[in-house]
Short mmCIF file of C-alpha atoms and ligand atoms in Angstrom, two decimals:
data_model
loop_
_atom_site.label_atom_id
_atom_site.label_comp_id
_atom_site.label_asym_id
_atom_site.label_seq_id
_atom_site.Cartn_x
_atom_site.Cartn_y
_atom_site.Cartn_z
CA MET A 1 0.00 0.00 0.00
CA ILE A 2 1.04 3.56 -0.62
CA PRO A 3 1.28 5.06 1.90
CA GLY A 4 1.88 2.14 4.24
CA PRO A 5 -0.94 1.11 6.57
CA GLU A 6 -1.78 3.50 9.39
CA ILE A 7 -0.53 2.27 12.75
CA ARG A 8 -2.67 3.64 15.56
CA ILE A 9 -2.19 3.21 19.29
CA THR A 10 -2.86 5.15 22.48
CA ALA A 11 -0.05 7.10 24.21
CA GLY A 12 1.90 4.87 26.56
CA GLU A 13 1.07 1.74 24.62
CA ARG A 14 3.53 -0.57 22.99
CA VAL A 15 4.10 -0.87 19.24
CA ARG A 16 5.20 -4.32 18.16
CA HIS A 17 5.99 -4.97 14.52
CA ARG A 18 8.21 -7.46 12.80
CA LEU A 19 10.09 -6.07 9.82
CA VAL A 20 10.39 -8.73 7.13
CA ASN A 21 12.79 -7.58 4.45
CA ASP A 22 11.52 -8.73 1.07
CA LEU A 23 13.52 -6.04 -0.73
CA PRO A 24 16.58 -6.77 -2.87
CA GLN A 25 18.58 -4.39 -0.62
CA PRO A 26 19.12 -3.91 3.15
CA THR A 27 16.65 -1.81 5.11
CA ALA A 28 15.54 -0.67 8.58
CA VAL A 29 12.47 1.16 9.92
CA HIS A 30 12.67 4.48 11.76
CA TRP A 31 9.72 5.68 13.85
CA HIS A 32 10.01 9.38 13.11
CA GLY A 33 9.38 11.73 16.03
CA ILE A 34 8.77 9.06 18.65
CA ARG A 35 10.87 9.65 21.78
CA ILE A 36 11.80 6.03 21.54
CA GLU A 37 14.20 3.67 23.26
CA ASN A 38 17.52 3.97 21.35
CA ALA A 39 17.80 0.31 20.29
CA MET A 40 14.40 0.55 18.54
CA ASP A 41 15.15 3.78 16.62
CA GLY A 42 15.87 1.95 13.38
CA ALA A 43 18.71 4.33 12.54
CA ALA A 44 20.93 1.95 10.60
CA PRO A 45 23.88 1.62 10.91
CA LEU A 46 24.05 3.58 14.21
CA THR A 47 21.43 1.88 16.39
CA GLN A 48 21.17 -1.42 14.54
CA ALA A 49 22.72 -3.13 11.55
CA ALA A 50 20.59 -2.78 8.44
CA VAL A 51 18.44 -5.88 7.95
CA PRO A 52 19.71 -7.84 4.91
CA PRO A 53 17.38 -9.10 2.19
CA GLY A 54 15.45 -12.04 3.64
CA GLY A 55 16.20 -10.95 7.22
CA THR A 56 13.84 -9.83 9.96
CA PHE A 57 13.93 -7.43 12.91
CA ASP A 58 11.44 -7.16 15.76
CA TYR A 59 10.53 -3.62 16.75
CA ASP A 60 8.98 -3.32 20.19
CA PHE A 61 8.71 0.07 21.88
CA VAL A 62 6.50 2.38 23.88
CA ALA A 63 5.21 5.55 22.22
CA PRO A 64 5.03 8.01 25.13
CA ASP A 65 3.55 11.11 23.49
CA PRO A 66 0.27 11.57 21.62
CA GLY A 67 0.38 13.06 18.14
CA THR A 68 0.94 12.64 14.44
CA TYR A 69 4.07 10.66 13.53
CA TRP A 70 5.24 8.45 10.71
CA TYR A 71 7.47 5.51 10.00
CA HIS A 72 9.83 5.13 7.09
CA SER A 73 12.74 3.18 5.76
CA HIS A 74 16.08 4.35 7.16
CA ASP A 75 18.62 2.79 4.82
CA ARG A 76 19.07 4.16 1.30
CA GLY A 77 16.18 6.41 2.32
CA PHE A 78 16.75 8.63 -0.71
CA GLU A 79 15.56 5.66 -2.80
CA GLN A 80 13.43 3.58 -0.43
CA VAL A 81 11.36 6.45 0.99
CA ALA A 82 11.03 7.93 -2.51
CA ARG A 83 9.65 4.57 -3.66
CA GLY A 84 6.97 4.74 -0.96
CA LEU A 85 8.33 2.96 2.12
CA ALA A 86 6.57 5.24 4.58
CA GLY A 87 3.30 5.33 6.48
CA PRO A 88 1.47 7.19 9.25
CA LEU A 89 1.86 6.37 12.93
CA ILE A 90 -0.89 7.99 14.97
CA VAL A 91 -0.69 8.10 18.75
CA ASP A 92 -4.03 8.93 20.37
CA ASP A 93 -4.22 10.84 23.60
CA ARG A 94 -5.62 9.11 26.65
CA ALA A 95 -7.73 12.21 27.35
CA PRO A 96 -10.64 12.71 24.95
CA TRP A 97 -10.55 15.59 22.47
CA LEU A 98 -12.58 14.53 19.43
CA GLY A 99 -16.25 15.34 20.05
CA GLU A 100 -15.54 17.67 22.98
CA GLN A 101 -16.76 21.27 22.88
CA GLY A 102 -14.87 23.26 20.22
CA ALA A 103 -13.03 20.20 19.00
CA ALA A 104 -13.46 18.41 15.68
CA THR A 105 -15.95 15.58 15.33
CA ARG A 106 -13.83 13.59 12.90
CA GLU A 107 -10.27 13.39 11.69
CA LEU A 108 -8.50 12.61 8.46
CA THR A 109 -4.87 11.59 7.99
CA LEU A 110 -3.48 13.16 4.81
CA VAL A 111 -0.09 11.81 3.77
CA LEU A 112 1.43 14.13 1.19
CA ASP A 113 4.14 12.85 -1.10
CA ASP A 114 5.95 13.90 -4.24
CA TRP A 115 6.83 11.47 -7.05
CA LEU A 116 9.14 11.75 -10.00
CA LEU A 117 7.06 10.11 -12.73
CA ASP A 118 7.53 9.72 -16.46
CA ALA A 119 4.82 10.10 -19.12
CA ASP A 120 3.51 6.59 -18.32
CA ALA A 121 3.26 7.40 -14.59
CA ALA A 122 6.17 5.05 -13.83
CA ILE A 123 8.80 6.06 -11.27
CA VAL A 124 11.89 7.54 -12.90
CA GLU A 125 14.53 4.99 -11.93
CA ASP A 126 17.86 6.36 -12.98
CA ARG A 127 18.33 9.38 -10.75
CA TRP A 128 18.38 8.02 -7.21
CA ASP A 129 21.82 9.24 -6.22
CA ASP A 130 22.26 11.94 -8.81
CA LEU A 131 24.90 14.27 -7.36
CA HIS A 132 23.63 17.28 -9.30
CA SER A 133 20.23 17.22 -7.58
CA ALA A 134 21.87 16.36 -4.24
CA ALA A 135 23.95 19.55 -4.60
CA HIS A 136 20.78 21.56 -5.30
CA ASP A 137 17.39 21.18 -3.64
CA GLY A 138 17.31 17.38 -3.81
CA ARG A 139 15.34 14.94 -5.92
CA MET A 140 12.53 17.34 -6.73
CA CYS A 141 9.58 15.46 -8.20
CA ASN A 142 6.65 16.33 -10.44
CA THR A 143 3.51 14.73 -8.95
CA VAL A 144 2.12 15.53 -5.52
CA THR A 145 -0.23 12.92 -4.08
CA VAL A 146 -2.53 12.80 -1.07
CA ASN A 147 -2.78 9.32 0.47
CA GLY A 148 -1.30 7.94 -2.74
CA SER A 149 -3.81 9.58 -5.11
CA ALA A 150 -3.53 12.58 -7.36
CA TYR A 151 -6.31 15.13 -6.74
CA PRO A 152 -8.52 12.96 -4.49
CA GLU A 153 -11.97 14.15 -3.47
CA LEU A 154 -12.48 14.25 0.28
CA HIS A 155 -16.04 14.36 1.46
CA MET A 156 -17.21 16.61 4.28
CA GLN A 157 -20.60 17.52 5.61
CA PRO A 158 -21.46 21.22 5.37
CA GLY A 159 -20.82 22.76 8.78
CA GLU A 160 -18.53 19.92 9.82
CA ARG A 161 -15.34 20.59 11.86
CA VAL A 162 -12.56 18.16 10.97
CA ARG A 163 -9.02 17.63 12.23
CA LEU A 164 -6.50 17.09 9.44
CA ARG A 165 -3.27 15.28 10.23
CA LEU A 166 -1.02 16.54 7.45
CA MET A 167 2.36 14.96 6.88
CA ASN A 168 5.06 15.53 4.30
CA THR A 169 6.74 12.26 3.37
CA ALA A 170 8.46 13.71 0.28
CA THR A 171 12.22 13.39 0.20
CA ALA A 172 12.92 16.90 -1.08
CA ARG A 173 9.92 19.17 -1.59
CA ILE A 174 8.91 21.78 0.99
CA LEU A 175 5.13 21.95 0.76
CA ALA A 176 3.55 25.39 1.03
CA LEU A 177 -0.11 24.63 1.69
CA ALA A 178 -3.29 26.65 2.05
CA LEU A 179 -6.92 25.85 2.89
CA PRO A 180 -8.81 28.98 1.80
CA GLY A 181 -12.43 29.22 2.85
CA LEU A 182 -11.99 26.54 5.52
CA SER A 183 -10.74 28.80 8.39
CA PRO A 184 -7.75 26.58 9.17
CA HIS A 185 -6.39 26.61 12.74
CA LEU A 186 -3.09 24.99 13.58
CA ILE A 187 -3.27 22.80 16.71
CA ALA A 188 -0.08 20.72 16.61
CA LEU A 189 3.31 20.61 14.90
CA ASP A 190 5.35 17.43 14.61
CA GLY A 191 2.93 15.79 17.05
CA HIS A 192 3.34 18.42 19.78
CA PRO A 193 0.31 20.65 20.57
CA VAL A 194 0.43 24.39 19.92
CA PRO A 195 -2.13 26.86 21.25
CA PRO A 196 -4.66 26.98 18.37
CA ARG A 197 -3.81 29.74 15.91
CA ALA A 198 -5.39 30.80 12.65
CA VAL A 199 -3.06 30.20 9.72
CA GLU A 200 -3.12 31.35 6.10
CA THR A 201 -0.41 29.08 4.85
CA ILE A 202 1.22 26.00 6.30
CA LEU A 203 4.83 25.28 5.43
CA LEU A 204 5.74 21.63 5.75
CA GLY A 205 9.34 20.63 5.16
CA PRO A 206 10.16 17.01 4.41
CA ALA A 207 9.21 14.88 7.47
CA GLN A 208 7.27 17.68 9.18
CA ARG A 209 3.66 17.28 10.29
CA ALA A 210 0.90 19.75 11.09
CA ASP A 211 -2.47 19.09 12.68
CA VAL A 212 -5.01 21.58 11.41
CA VAL A 213 -8.68 22.04 12.27
CA ILE A 214 -10.91 23.13 9.39
CA ASP A 215 -14.55 24.16 9.22
CA MET A 216 -16.53 23.20 6.13
CA PRO A 217 -18.76 26.17 5.32
CA LEU A 218 -22.52 25.67 4.98
CA ALA A 219 -22.39 27.25 1.56
CA ALA A 220 -19.07 27.92 -0.13
CA ASP A 221 -18.54 30.79 -2.59
CA ALA A 222 -15.85 28.78 -4.35
CA PRO A 223 -14.90 25.09 -4.40
CA THR A 224 -12.94 24.22 -1.27
CA ALA A 225 -9.59 22.51 -1.68
CA LEU A 226 -6.16 21.87 -0.26
CA LEU A 227 -3.88 24.12 -2.29
CA LEU A 228 -0.17 23.89 -2.92
CA ASP A 229 2.24 26.52 -4.16
CA PRO A 230 4.61 24.57 -6.43
CA GLY A 231 7.16 27.36 -6.06
CA ASN A 232 5.93 29.93 -8.56
CA GLY A 233 3.18 31.50 -6.48
CA GLU A 234 0.44 29.84 -8.55
CA TRP A 235 -1.62 27.87 -6.06
CA VAL A 236 -2.84 24.55 -7.45
CA ASP A 237 -5.34 22.05 -6.02
CA VAL A 238 -3.94 18.84 -4.57
CA ALA A 239 -7.18 17.60 -3.02
CA ALA A 240 -10.78 18.76 -3.20
CA PHE A 241 -13.11 19.04 -0.20
CA VAL A 242 -16.54 18.18 -1.51
CA ALA A 243 -19.64 19.01 0.51
CA THR A 244 -21.81 15.91 0.86
CA GLY A 245 -24.60 14.85 3.14
CA GLU A 246 -26.81 16.67 5.58
CA PRO A 247 -25.67 20.10 6.75
CA LEU A 248 -24.61 20.22 10.40
CA ALA A 249 -25.01 23.17 12.73
CA PRO A 250 -21.64 24.91 12.34
CA VAL A 251 -19.39 24.90 15.40
CA GLU A 252 -19.28 28.43 16.76
CA ASP A 253 -16.84 27.79 19.58
CA ASP A 254 -13.15 28.64 19.41
CA VAL A 255 -11.00 25.72 18.41
CA ARG A 256 -10.33 23.56 21.43
CA PRO A 257 -6.63 23.14 22.26
CA LEU A 258 -5.25 19.62 22.36
CA PRO A 259 -4.38 18.29 25.80
CA GLY A 260 -0.71 18.99 26.61
CA TRP A 261 1.75 16.12 26.51
CA GLY A 262 2.79 16.51 30.13
CA THR A 263 5.84 14.38 29.37
CA LEU A 264 8.39 16.83 27.95
CA SER A 265 10.84 18.59 30.28
CA ALA A 266 11.27 22.30 29.63
CA PRO A 267 14.84 23.27 28.69
CA ASN A 268 16.80 25.03 31.42
CA LEU A 269 18.34 27.95 29.58
CA SER A 270 20.25 29.45 32.49
CA ASP A 271 23.37 27.33 31.92
CA PRO A 272 22.93 25.12 28.86
CA GLN A 273 25.56 23.13 27.05
CA ARG A 274 26.22 25.23 23.93
CA GLU A 275 26.77 23.49 20.62
CA VAL A 276 26.87 24.71 17.04
CA LEU A 277 25.85 23.13 13.77
CA LEU A 278 27.35 24.77 10.70
CA MET A 279 25.94 23.64 7.36
CA GLU A 280 28.09 24.13 4.29
CA GLY A 281 28.22 22.95 0.71
CA GLY A 282 25.95 22.55 -2.26
CA ALA A 283 25.90 24.23 -5.64
CA MET A 284 26.68 27.97 -6.00
CA ARG A 285 28.46 28.15 -2.62
CA GLY A 286 30.30 24.87 -2.08
CA MET A 287 33.00 24.50 0.56
CA SER A 288 36.76 24.63 0.21
CA GLU A 289 37.34 21.40 2.12
CA ALA A 290 35.85 18.96 4.58
CA VAL A 291 36.78 15.78 6.38
CA TYR A 292 35.34 12.58 4.96
CA ARG A 293 36.14 9.22 6.57
CA GLY A 294 38.99 10.80 8.52
CA GLU A 295 40.63 12.45 5.51
CA THR A 296 40.62 16.14 4.62
CA MET A 297 39.49 16.54 1.01
CA ASP A 298 38.87 19.43 -1.35
CA PHE A 299 35.50 19.95 -2.99
CA ARG A 300 36.44 17.97 -6.10
CA GLU A 301 37.68 14.99 -4.10
CA LEU A 302 34.61 15.11 -1.86
CA ALA A 303 32.34 15.11 -4.90
CA SER A 304 34.14 12.10 -6.34
CA ASN A 305 33.18 10.34 -3.09
CA GLY A 306 29.54 11.45 -3.47
CA MET A 307 29.87 14.18 -0.81
CA VAL A 308 28.74 17.76 -1.44
CA TRP A 309 27.63 18.82 2.06
CA ALA A 310 29.21 19.02 5.51
CA PHE A 311 28.18 19.58 9.12
CA ASN A 312 30.87 21.40 11.14
CA GLY A 313 33.45 20.62 8.44
CA VAL A 314 32.71 16.90 8.37
CA ALA A 315 30.89 15.16 5.53
CA HIS A 316 28.70 12.25 6.59
CA GLY A 317 30.33 12.17 10.03
CA MET A 318 29.50 8.73 11.34
CA ASP A 319 32.86 7.95 13.02
CA ALA A 320 32.45 10.21 16.05
CA PRO A 321 29.55 12.12 17.63
CA MET A 322 29.14 15.82 16.91
CA PHE A 323 28.74 16.28 20.66
CA ARG A 324 28.07 14.37 23.84
CA ALA A 325 25.55 15.56 26.43
CA ALA A 326 25.14 14.37 29.99
CA LEU A 327 21.75 12.79 30.62
CA GLY A 328 19.29 15.48 31.73
CA ARG A 329 21.40 18.41 30.52
CA THR A 330 19.86 21.16 28.41
CA VAL A 331 21.54 21.49 25.01
CA HIS A 332 21.39 24.84 23.24
CA LEU A 333 22.12 24.29 19.56
CA GLU A 334 22.87 27.19 17.26
CA MET A 335 22.43 26.19 13.62
CA THR A 336 23.80 28.21 10.73
CA ASN A 337 23.03 27.48 7.10
CA ARG A 338 25.82 28.86 4.91
CA SER A 339 24.34 27.37 1.75
CA VAL A 340 21.87 28.87 -0.70
CA PHE A 341 19.32 26.09 -0.11
CA PRO A 342 16.90 25.53 2.76
CA HIS A 343 17.27 22.39 4.86
CA ALA A 344 15.01 20.35 7.14
CA ILE A 345 17.06 19.31 10.16
CA HIS A 346 15.81 16.35 12.17
CA LEU A 347 17.03 15.21 15.58
CA HIS A 348 16.26 11.64 16.55
CA GLY A 349 14.92 10.68 19.97
CA HIS A 350 14.06 14.21 21.13
CA HIS A 351 11.73 17.13 20.56
CA PHE A 352 13.21 20.61 20.82
CA GLU A 353 12.00 24.14 21.32
CA VAL A 354 12.60 26.74 18.64
CA LEU A 355 13.99 29.77 20.48
CA ALA A 356 13.51 33.47 19.78
CA ARG A 357 16.16 33.48 17.04
CA SER A 358 14.05 31.27 14.84
CA GLY A 359 14.62 32.36 11.23
CA ALA A 360 11.85 33.33 8.84
CA LEU A 361 10.33 29.85 8.55
CA ASN A 362 9.52 29.19 12.23
CA THR A 363 7.54 30.59 15.11
CA PRO A 364 9.46 30.96 18.39
CA GLY A 365 8.20 28.66 21.12
CA ASP A 366 7.12 25.88 18.78
CA VAL A 367 8.27 22.40 19.78
CA ARG A 368 9.33 20.17 16.91
CA ASP A 369 11.43 17.22 15.83
CA THR A 370 12.31 18.64 12.40
CA VAL A 371 13.02 22.28 11.67
CA LEU A 372 13.34 24.24 8.43
CA ILE A 373 16.28 26.57 8.08
CA GLY A 374 16.36 28.99 5.17
CA ALA A 375 19.39 29.96 3.09
CA ASP A 376 21.91 32.00 5.09
CA GLU A 377 19.82 31.76 8.24
CA THR A 378 20.90 31.13 11.80
CA LEU A 379 18.48 29.74 14.31
CA GLU A 380 18.62 28.41 17.83
CA ILE A 381 16.93 25.45 19.42
CA ALA A 382 17.10 23.91 22.89
CA PHE A 383 16.16 20.55 24.32
CA VAL A 384 16.70 18.46 27.40
CA ALA A 385 18.96 15.54 26.51
CA ASP A 386 16.89 13.09 28.52
CA ASN A 387 16.88 10.08 26.22
CA PRO A 388 20.07 8.02 26.55
CA GLY A 389 21.77 6.65 23.46
CA GLN A 390 23.22 7.56 20.10
CA TRP A 391 20.94 9.76 18.04
CA MET A 392 21.18 10.77 14.43
CA LEU A 393 20.92 14.38 13.37
CA HIS A 394 20.50 14.98 9.65
CA CYS A 395 18.83 16.84 6.87
CA HIS A 396 15.54 15.19 5.90
CA MET A 397 16.04 16.12 2.29
CA LEU A 398 17.27 12.62 1.85
CA SER A 399 19.69 13.21 -0.99
CA HIS A 400 21.32 15.91 1.18
CA GLN A 401 21.54 13.37 4.00
CA LYS A 402 23.17 10.87 1.67
CA ALA A 403 25.58 13.48 0.27
CA GLY A 404 26.98 14.53 3.65
CA MET A 405 24.34 16.25 5.84
CA MET A 406 24.50 13.57 8.46
CA GLY A 407 25.87 13.23 11.96
CA TRP A 408 24.92 12.04 15.43
CA PHE A 409 25.11 12.98 19.08
CA GLU A 410 25.31 10.93 22.20
CA VAL A 411 23.38 11.24 25.45
CA ALA A 412 24.84 9.35 28.40
CU1 C2O B 1 12.66 10.63 9.54
CU2 C2O B 1 16.61 9.91 10.43
O1 C2O B 1 14.65 10.28 9.93
CU1 CU B 2 19.25 19.67 3.27
#
């Protein structure tokens, strides 16, 4: 199935799934955004060896926090995720929300993806690790789908209030979305609740999620749809909301906030451990040199090894952690993007707060697991390093990850 089947549990419950690798190449499954036990993170080769063809691996973990998450392949992700190895993982809150006053009465999971298709709608096969696209904005595709369909019709009753769980499983495209005429209110980002706020556009970088409440009008002046800006300012439909069935009395109440997690420690910013993450490389800017596999190389030599990006002067730094944090310590991470491309930086095993210096693509105070950083921006995040283990930190534009934007940190 594309996307993969929805896994749904209640916060605090266990997820148990056996991975059976029927692929012709190794694989592993990462449970994106779950503050998971390290051994179950699926971050091959750091937390487990990739499962060979014909092999199996038993995943068994507790999902502590309610929200909208996803699972995806974590080996050759630039190919395997692009081929569709991804699906939604929904963690329900123990406390009721749906059906309560001001809340939605129904919810819809909308998995957004981007496919590079030829004229016969077949996947373009020959550009998986193309270094040219890796040095630009990644493997940008040409067909955006919602739950695996192009332009699906989603049915809503007039007057109905619905919670959308939007997720971007594309490997490169940043989705700029709008829901005109549906009074969209943001209620969660990357699974973590935000105080409800009206939004005009929703920017979802690769791997990011947004929960949005919409109200279907009783009578619409124009057809209602989920719109996407493909990058030229011309908004196009990616899904239609079609009014069907009996009208309901519209909900007049303000959008009800989601219950708080109650499980995330607030960062202590009085004396944090300060770390930096400098991103360099890519077309138009490049980098004079970087270390790859222990050797200092110039840009040409790096490129001949498939590397065009570096974190703190190291390309694909898997040999040593970028930093180590003592268990329970607050880490303050200053990220600087010296390239001309935006990036979507994901930290495994933790959620972090976006601080006041948040760049143009973020709102200070939001708590996320993946953050967009624009060209030439600097932004600051903080988190409590309270999950022991070795955690990957990488760009979720998966050809950037493959071409050097990859590292890890250790909590002990
Ligand atoms: Cu969703 Cu290491 O990634
Ligand atoms: Cu990137």
